[in-house]
PDB file of C-alpha atoms in Angstrom:
ATOM      1  CA  MET A   1      83.364-112.013  -1.113  1.00  0.00           C
ATOM      2  CA  HIS A   2      85.329-109.074  -2.415  1.00  0.00           C
ATOM      3  CA  TRP A   3      86.049-108.910  -6.163  1.00  0.00           C
ATOM      4  CA  LYS A   4      89.754-109.673  -5.605  1.00  0.00           C
ATOM      5  CA  GLU A   5      88.868-112.940  -3.840  1.00  0.00           C
ATOM      6  CA  VAL A   6      86.417-113.852  -6.611  1.00  0.00           C
ATOM      7  CA  ALA A   7      88.982-112.953  -9.304  1.00  0.00           C
ATOM      8  CA  ASP A   8      91.644-115.043  -7.540  1.00  0.00           C
ATOM      9  CA  VAL A   9      89.365-118.095  -7.756  1.00  0.00           C
ATOM     10  CA  LEU A  10      88.288-117.435 -11.358  1.00  0.00           C
ATOM     11  CA  ASN A  11      91.868-116.945 -12.540  1.00  0.00           C
ATOM     12  CA  LYS A  12      93.197-120.230 -11.164  1.00  0.00           C
ATOM     13  CA  PRO A  13      94.384-122.527 -13.959  1.00  0.00           C
ATOM     14  CA  LEU A  14      91.695-125.143 -13.252  1.00  0.00           C
ATOM     15  CA  ALA A  15      88.923-122.512 -13.301  1.00  0.00           C
ATOM     16  CA  LEU A  16      90.220-121.135 -16.600  1.00  0.00           C
ATOM     17  CA  GLU A  17      90.416-124.678 -17.987  1.00  0.00           C
ATOM     18  CA  LEU A  18      86.786-125.346 -17.038  1.00  0.00           C
ATOM     19  CA  MET A  19      85.623-122.038 -18.535  1.00  0.00           C
ATOM     20  CA  SER A  20      87.435-122.682 -21.815  1.00  0.00           C
ATOM     21  CA  SER A  21      86.254-126.295 -22.063  1.00  0.00           C
ATOM     22  CA  ASP A  22      83.302-127.528 -24.100  1.00  0.00           C
ATOM     23  CA  ILE A  23      81.283-128.103 -20.919  1.00  0.00           C
ATOM     24  CA  PRO A  24      78.110-125.994 -20.802  1.00  0.00           C
ATOM     25  CA  ALA A  25      77.372-123.906 -17.726  1.00  0.00           C
ATOM     26  CA  ARG A  26      74.342-124.890 -15.735  1.00  0.00           C
ATOM     27  CA  VAL A  27      72.668-121.619 -14.789  1.00  0.00           C
ATOM     28  CA  ALA A  28      70.180-121.537 -11.922  1.00  0.00           C
ATOM     29  CA  TYR A  29      67.693-118.752 -11.341  1.00  0.00           C
ATOM     30  CA  THR A  30      64.325-118.216  -9.694  1.00  0.00           C
ATOM     31  CA  GLY A  31      61.339-118.599 -11.984  1.00  0.00           C
ATOM     32  CA  LEU A  32      58.428-116.183 -12.071  1.00  0.00           C
ATOM     33  CA  ASP A  33      56.428-118.712 -10.059  1.00  0.00           C
ATOM     34  CA  GLY A  34      59.076-118.655  -7.299  1.00  0.00           C
ATOM     35  CA  ALA A  35      60.353-122.134  -8.138  1.00  0.00           C
ATOM     36  CA  PRO A  36      64.023-122.730  -8.933  1.00  0.00           C
ATOM     37  CA  ARG A  37      65.101-123.371 -12.528  1.00  0.00           C
ATOM     38  CA  VAL A  38      68.373-124.624 -13.955  1.00  0.00           C
ATOM     39  CA  VAL A  39      69.362-124.724 -17.611  1.00  0.00           C
ATOM     40  CA  PRO A  40      72.502-125.903 -19.392  1.00  0.00           C
ATOM     41  CA  ILE A  41      73.716-123.162 -21.691  1.00  0.00           C
ATOM     42  CA  GLY A  42      76.701-122.072 -23.737  1.00  0.00           C
ATOM     43  CA  PHE A  43      78.641-119.161 -22.296  1.00  0.00           C
ATOM     44  CA  HIS A  44      81.608-116.908 -22.843  1.00  0.00           C
ATOM     45  CA  TRP A  45      84.056-115.804 -20.122  1.00  0.00           C
ATOM     46  CA  SER A  46      85.265-112.250 -20.799  1.00  0.00           C
ATOM     47  CA  GLY A  47      87.856-112.269 -18.054  1.00  0.00           C
ATOM     48  CA  THR A  48      85.554-110.419 -15.659  1.00  0.00           C
ATOM     49  CA  GLU A  49      82.017-111.489 -16.632  1.00  0.00           C
ATOM     50  CA  ILE A  50      80.162-114.573 -17.806  1.00  0.00           C
ATOM     51  CA  ILE A  51      78.043-113.862 -20.853  1.00  0.00           C
ATOM     52  CA  ILE A  52      75.145-115.964 -22.081  1.00  0.00           C
ATOM     53  CA  CYS A  53      72.780-115.098 -24.898  1.00  0.00           C
ATOM     54  CA  THR A  54      69.225-116.116 -25.586  1.00  0.00           C
ATOM     55  CA  VAL A  55      66.066-115.389 -27.516  1.00  0.00           C
ATOM     56  CA  PRO A  56      64.181-112.163 -26.726  1.00  0.00           C
ATOM     57  CA  GLY A  57      61.041-112.909 -24.741  1.00  0.00           C
ATOM     58  CA  SER A  58      62.373-116.188 -23.360  1.00  0.00           C
ATOM     59  CA  TYR A  59      61.234-117.270 -19.924  1.00  0.00           C
ATOM     60  CA  LYS A  60      64.685-116.771 -18.381  1.00  0.00           C
ATOM     61  CA  VAL A  61      64.826-113.166 -19.608  1.00  0.00           C
ATOM     62  CA  ARG A  62      61.508-112.379 -17.937  1.00  0.00           C
ATOM     63  CA  ALA A  63      62.519-114.229 -14.756  1.00  0.00           C
ATOM     64  CA  LEU A  64      65.904-112.483 -14.547  1.00  0.00           C
ATOM     65  CA  ALA A  65      64.199-109.102 -14.924  1.00  0.00           C
ATOM     66  CA  ALA A  66      62.188-109.948 -11.798  1.00  0.00           C
ATOM     67  CA  ASP A  67      65.119-111.463  -9.844  1.00  0.00           C
ATOM     68  CA  PRO A  68      68.606-111.052 -11.327  1.00  0.00           C
ATOM     69  CA  LYS A  69      70.408-113.314  -8.829  1.00  0.00           C
ATOM     70  CA  VAL A  70      71.889-116.435 -10.425  1.00  0.00           C
ATOM     71  CA  ALA A  71      74.157-119.342  -9.597  1.00  0.00           C
ATOM     72  CA  LEU A  72      76.047-121.453 -12.064  1.00  0.00           C
ATOM     73  CA  THR A  73      78.323-124.429 -12.196  1.00  0.00           C
ATOM     74  CA  ILE A  74      80.758-125.734 -14.759  1.00  0.00           C
ATOM     75  CA  ASP A  75      81.870-129.192 -13.762  1.00  0.00           C
ATOM     76  CA  THR A  76      83.302-132.539 -14.773  1.00  0.00           C
ATOM     77  CA  THR A  77      81.068-134.590 -12.488  1.00  0.00           C
ATOM     78  CA  GLY A  78      81.209-137.521 -14.898  1.00  0.00           C
ATOM     79  CA  ARG A  79      84.900-138.019 -14.079  1.00  0.00           C
ATOM     80  CA  HIS A  80      86.752-138.806 -10.893  1.00  0.00           C
ATOM     81  CA  PRO A  81      87.784-136.737  -9.151  1.00  0.00           C
ATOM     82  CA  PRO A  82      85.242-134.173 -10.269  1.00  0.00           C
ATOM     83  CA  HIS A  83      86.341-130.609 -10.896  1.00  0.00           C
ATOM     84  CA  VAL A  84      83.701-128.033 -10.068  1.00  0.00           C
ATOM     85  CA  LEU A  85      83.546-124.279 -10.494  1.00  0.00           C
ATOM     86  CA  LEU A  86      80.692-122.660  -8.580  1.00  0.00           C
ATOM     87  CA  VAL A  87      79.735-119.022  -9.178  1.00  0.00           C
ATOM     88  CA  ARG A  88      77.032-116.753  -7.812  1.00  0.00           C
ATOM     89  CA  GLY A  89      76.277-113.349  -9.189  1.00  0.00           C
ATOM     90  CA  THR A  90      73.889-110.828 -10.644  1.00  0.00           C
ATOM     91  CA  ALA A  91      72.634-110.885 -14.231  1.00  0.00           C
ATOM     92  CA  VAL A  92      71.875-107.895 -16.423  1.00  0.00           C
ATOM     93  CA  ALA A  93      69.967-108.475 -19.669  1.00  0.00           C
ATOM     94  CA  GLU A  94      70.358-106.260 -22.733  1.00  0.00           C
ATOM     95  CA  LEU A  95      68.540-106.521 -26.061  1.00  0.00           C
ATOM     96  CA  VAL A  96      71.013-106.328 -28.943  1.00  0.00           C
ATOM     97  CA  GLU A  97      70.632-106.278 -32.699  1.00  0.00           C
ATOM     98  CA  GLY A  98      71.930-109.332 -34.529  1.00  0.00           C
ATOM     99  CA  VAL A  99      74.077-112.037 -32.951  1.00  0.00           C
ATOM    100  CA  PRO A 100      76.523-111.029 -30.214  1.00  0.00           C
ATOM    101  CA  ASP A 101      80.119-112.172 -30.696  1.00  0.00           C
ATOM    102  CA  GLU A 102      79.959-113.771 -27.242  1.00  0.00           C
ATOM    103  CA  TYR A 103      77.178-116.069 -28.438  1.00  0.00           C
ATOM    104  CA  LEU A 104      79.329-117.302 -31.281  1.00  0.00           C
ATOM    105  CA  GLN A 105      82.396-117.624 -29.039  1.00  0.00           C
ATOM    106  CA  GLY A 106      80.445-119.583 -26.436  1.00  0.00           C
ATOM    107  CA  GLY A 107      78.465-121.660 -28.916  1.00  0.00           C
ATOM    108  CA  THR A 108      81.298-122.729 -31.148  1.00  0.00           C
ATOM    109  CA  LYS A 109      83.152-124.403 -28.259  1.00  0.00           C
ATOM    110  CA  TYR A 110      80.767-127.318 -28.815  1.00  0.00           C
ATOM    111  CA  ILE A 111      80.960-127.460 -32.596  1.00  0.00           C
ATOM    112  CA  PRO A 112      83.693-129.129 -34.666  1.00  0.00           C
ATOM    113  CA  ASP A 113      85.887-126.638 -36.548  1.00  0.00           C
ATOM    114  CA  GLU A 114      84.637-127.763 -39.955  1.00  0.00           C
ATOM    115  CA  GLN A 115      81.013-126.991 -38.958  1.00  0.00           C
ATOM    116  CA  ARG A 116      81.562-123.545 -37.414  1.00  0.00           C
ATOM    117  CA  SER A 117      80.990-121.450 -40.531  1.00  0.00           C
ATOM    118  CA  THR A 118      77.726-123.299 -41.240  1.00  0.00           C
ATOM    119  CA  PHE A 119      76.667-122.806 -37.616  1.00  0.00           C
ATOM    120  CA  GLU A 120      77.448-119.089 -37.748  1.00  0.00           C
ATOM    121  CA  ALA A 121      75.576-118.599 -41.030  1.00  0.00           C
ATOM    122  CA  GLU A 122      72.534-120.460 -39.675  1.00  0.00           C
ATOM    123  CA  VAL A 123      72.522-118.465 -36.432  1.00  0.00           C
ATOM    124  CA  ARG A 124      72.910-115.132 -38.214  1.00  0.00           C
ATOM    125  CA  SER A 125      69.991-115.967 -40.528  1.00  0.00           C
ATOM    126  CA  LEU A 126      67.769-116.994 -37.591  1.00  0.00           C
ATOM    127  CA  TYR A 127      68.342-114.317 -34.957  1.00  0.00           C
ATOM    128  CA  LYS A 128      67.605-110.691 -35.859  1.00  0.00           C
ATOM    129  CA  GLN A 129      67.930-109.779 -32.181  1.00  0.00           C
ATOM    130  CA  MET A 130      69.221-111.551 -29.103  1.00  0.00           C
ATOM    131  CA  VAL A 131      69.422-110.829 -25.412  1.00  0.00           C
ATOM    132  CA  ARG A 132      72.951-110.679 -24.004  1.00  0.00           C
ATOM    133  CA  ILE A 133      72.908-111.624 -20.334  1.00  0.00           C
ATOM    134  CA  THR A 134      75.982-110.452 -18.483  1.00  0.00           C
ATOM    135  CA  ILE A 135      76.621-112.165 -15.161  1.00  0.00           C
ATOM    136  CA  THR A 136      78.899-110.334 -12.758  1.00  0.00           C
ATOM    137  CA  PRO A 137      80.448-112.873 -10.378  1.00  0.00           C
ATOM    138  CA  GLU A 138      80.089-111.977  -6.694  1.00  0.00           C
ATOM    139  CA  TRP A 139      81.190-115.291  -5.175  1.00  0.00           C
ATOM    140  CA  ALA A 140      83.175-118.222  -6.531  1.00  0.00           C
ATOM    141  CA  LYS A 141      84.534-121.533  -5.300  1.00  0.00           C
ATOM    142  CA  LEU A 142      86.670-124.090  -7.093  1.00  0.00           C
ATOM    143  CA  LEU A 143      86.600-127.730  -6.001  1.00  0.00           C
ATOM    144  CA  ASP A 144      89.099-130.263  -7.306  1.00  0.00           C
ATOM    145  CA  PHE A 145      88.407-132.930  -4.625  1.00  0.00           C
ATOM    146  CA  GLU A 146      92.142-133.313  -4.169  1.00  0.00           C
ATOM    147  CA  THR A 147      93.185-130.028  -2.550  1.00  0.00           C
ATOM    148  CA  THR A 148      89.753-128.409  -2.171  1.00  0.00           C
ATOM    149  CA  ILE A 149      86.469-129.983  -1.100  1.00  0.00           C
ATOM    150  CA  PRO A 150      83.043-128.661  -0.078  1.00  0.00           C
ATOM    151  CA  SER A 151      83.028-126.732   3.236  1.00  0.00           C
ATOM    152  CA  ALA A 152      80.704-129.225   4.920  1.00  0.00           C
ATOM    153  CA  VAL A 153      83.086-132.085   4.083  1.00  0.00           C
ATOM    154  CA  GLU A 154      86.050-130.006   5.332  1.00  0.00           C
ATOM    155  CA  ARG A 155      84.269-129.698   8.693  1.00  0.00           C
ATOM    156  CA  LEU A 156      83.732-133.468   8.854  1.00  0.00           C
ATOM    157  CA  VAL A 157      87.407-134.103   8.110  1.00  0.00           C
ATOM    158  CA  ARG A 158      88.458-131.697  10.907  1.00  0.00           C
ATOM    159  CA  GLU A 159      86.002-133.303  13.349  1.00  0.00           C
ATOM    160  CA  ARG A 160      87.281-136.787  12.510  1.00  0.00           C
ATOM    161  CA  ALA A 161      90.881-135.621  12.992  1.00  0.00           C
ATOM    162  CA  ARG A 162      90.032-134.174  16.410  1.00  0.00           C
ATOM    163  CA  GLU A 163      88.243-137.379  17.435  1.00  0.00           C
ATOM    164  CA  GLN A 164      91.223-139.457  16.359  1.00  0.00           C
ATOM    165  CA  GLY A 165      93.595-137.146  18.219  1.00  0.00           C
ATOM    166  CA  GLU A 166      95.440-136.010  15.106  1.00  0.00           C
TER     167      GLU A 166
END
């Protein structure tokens, strides 16, 4: 996909709603042993990149250094119809001093307002350094299961329509 196509998907109101919600992203990557991994994680959407932060030396940092390709989903699969944002891209990890603003922006989506200052103070006292992982989206798809559905299901619907002479 070209960036304009990706940006068109990511800037749809439903995609923006999912990215600003308190739903964690589930980030998938290839582990050092070649096996797939997926982790739920807080994130921040910058308008062009998805940013996650983690502890220096964590397994995902080492794995992403070896293979920076990732996939992620943000979804409401517990509700009907589910809303699903799927993204694929490339991750770049950078060691930073202190706590990146994006970590606080992504992490506080899950924390009640009255607990945010305590959370921030605790985080700042714990992390002297963090790794900011910037994911550049290269492909995106939004499924609302009302106007958009998975491609394989779209094919089945077309085949059924042809068989029924529609």
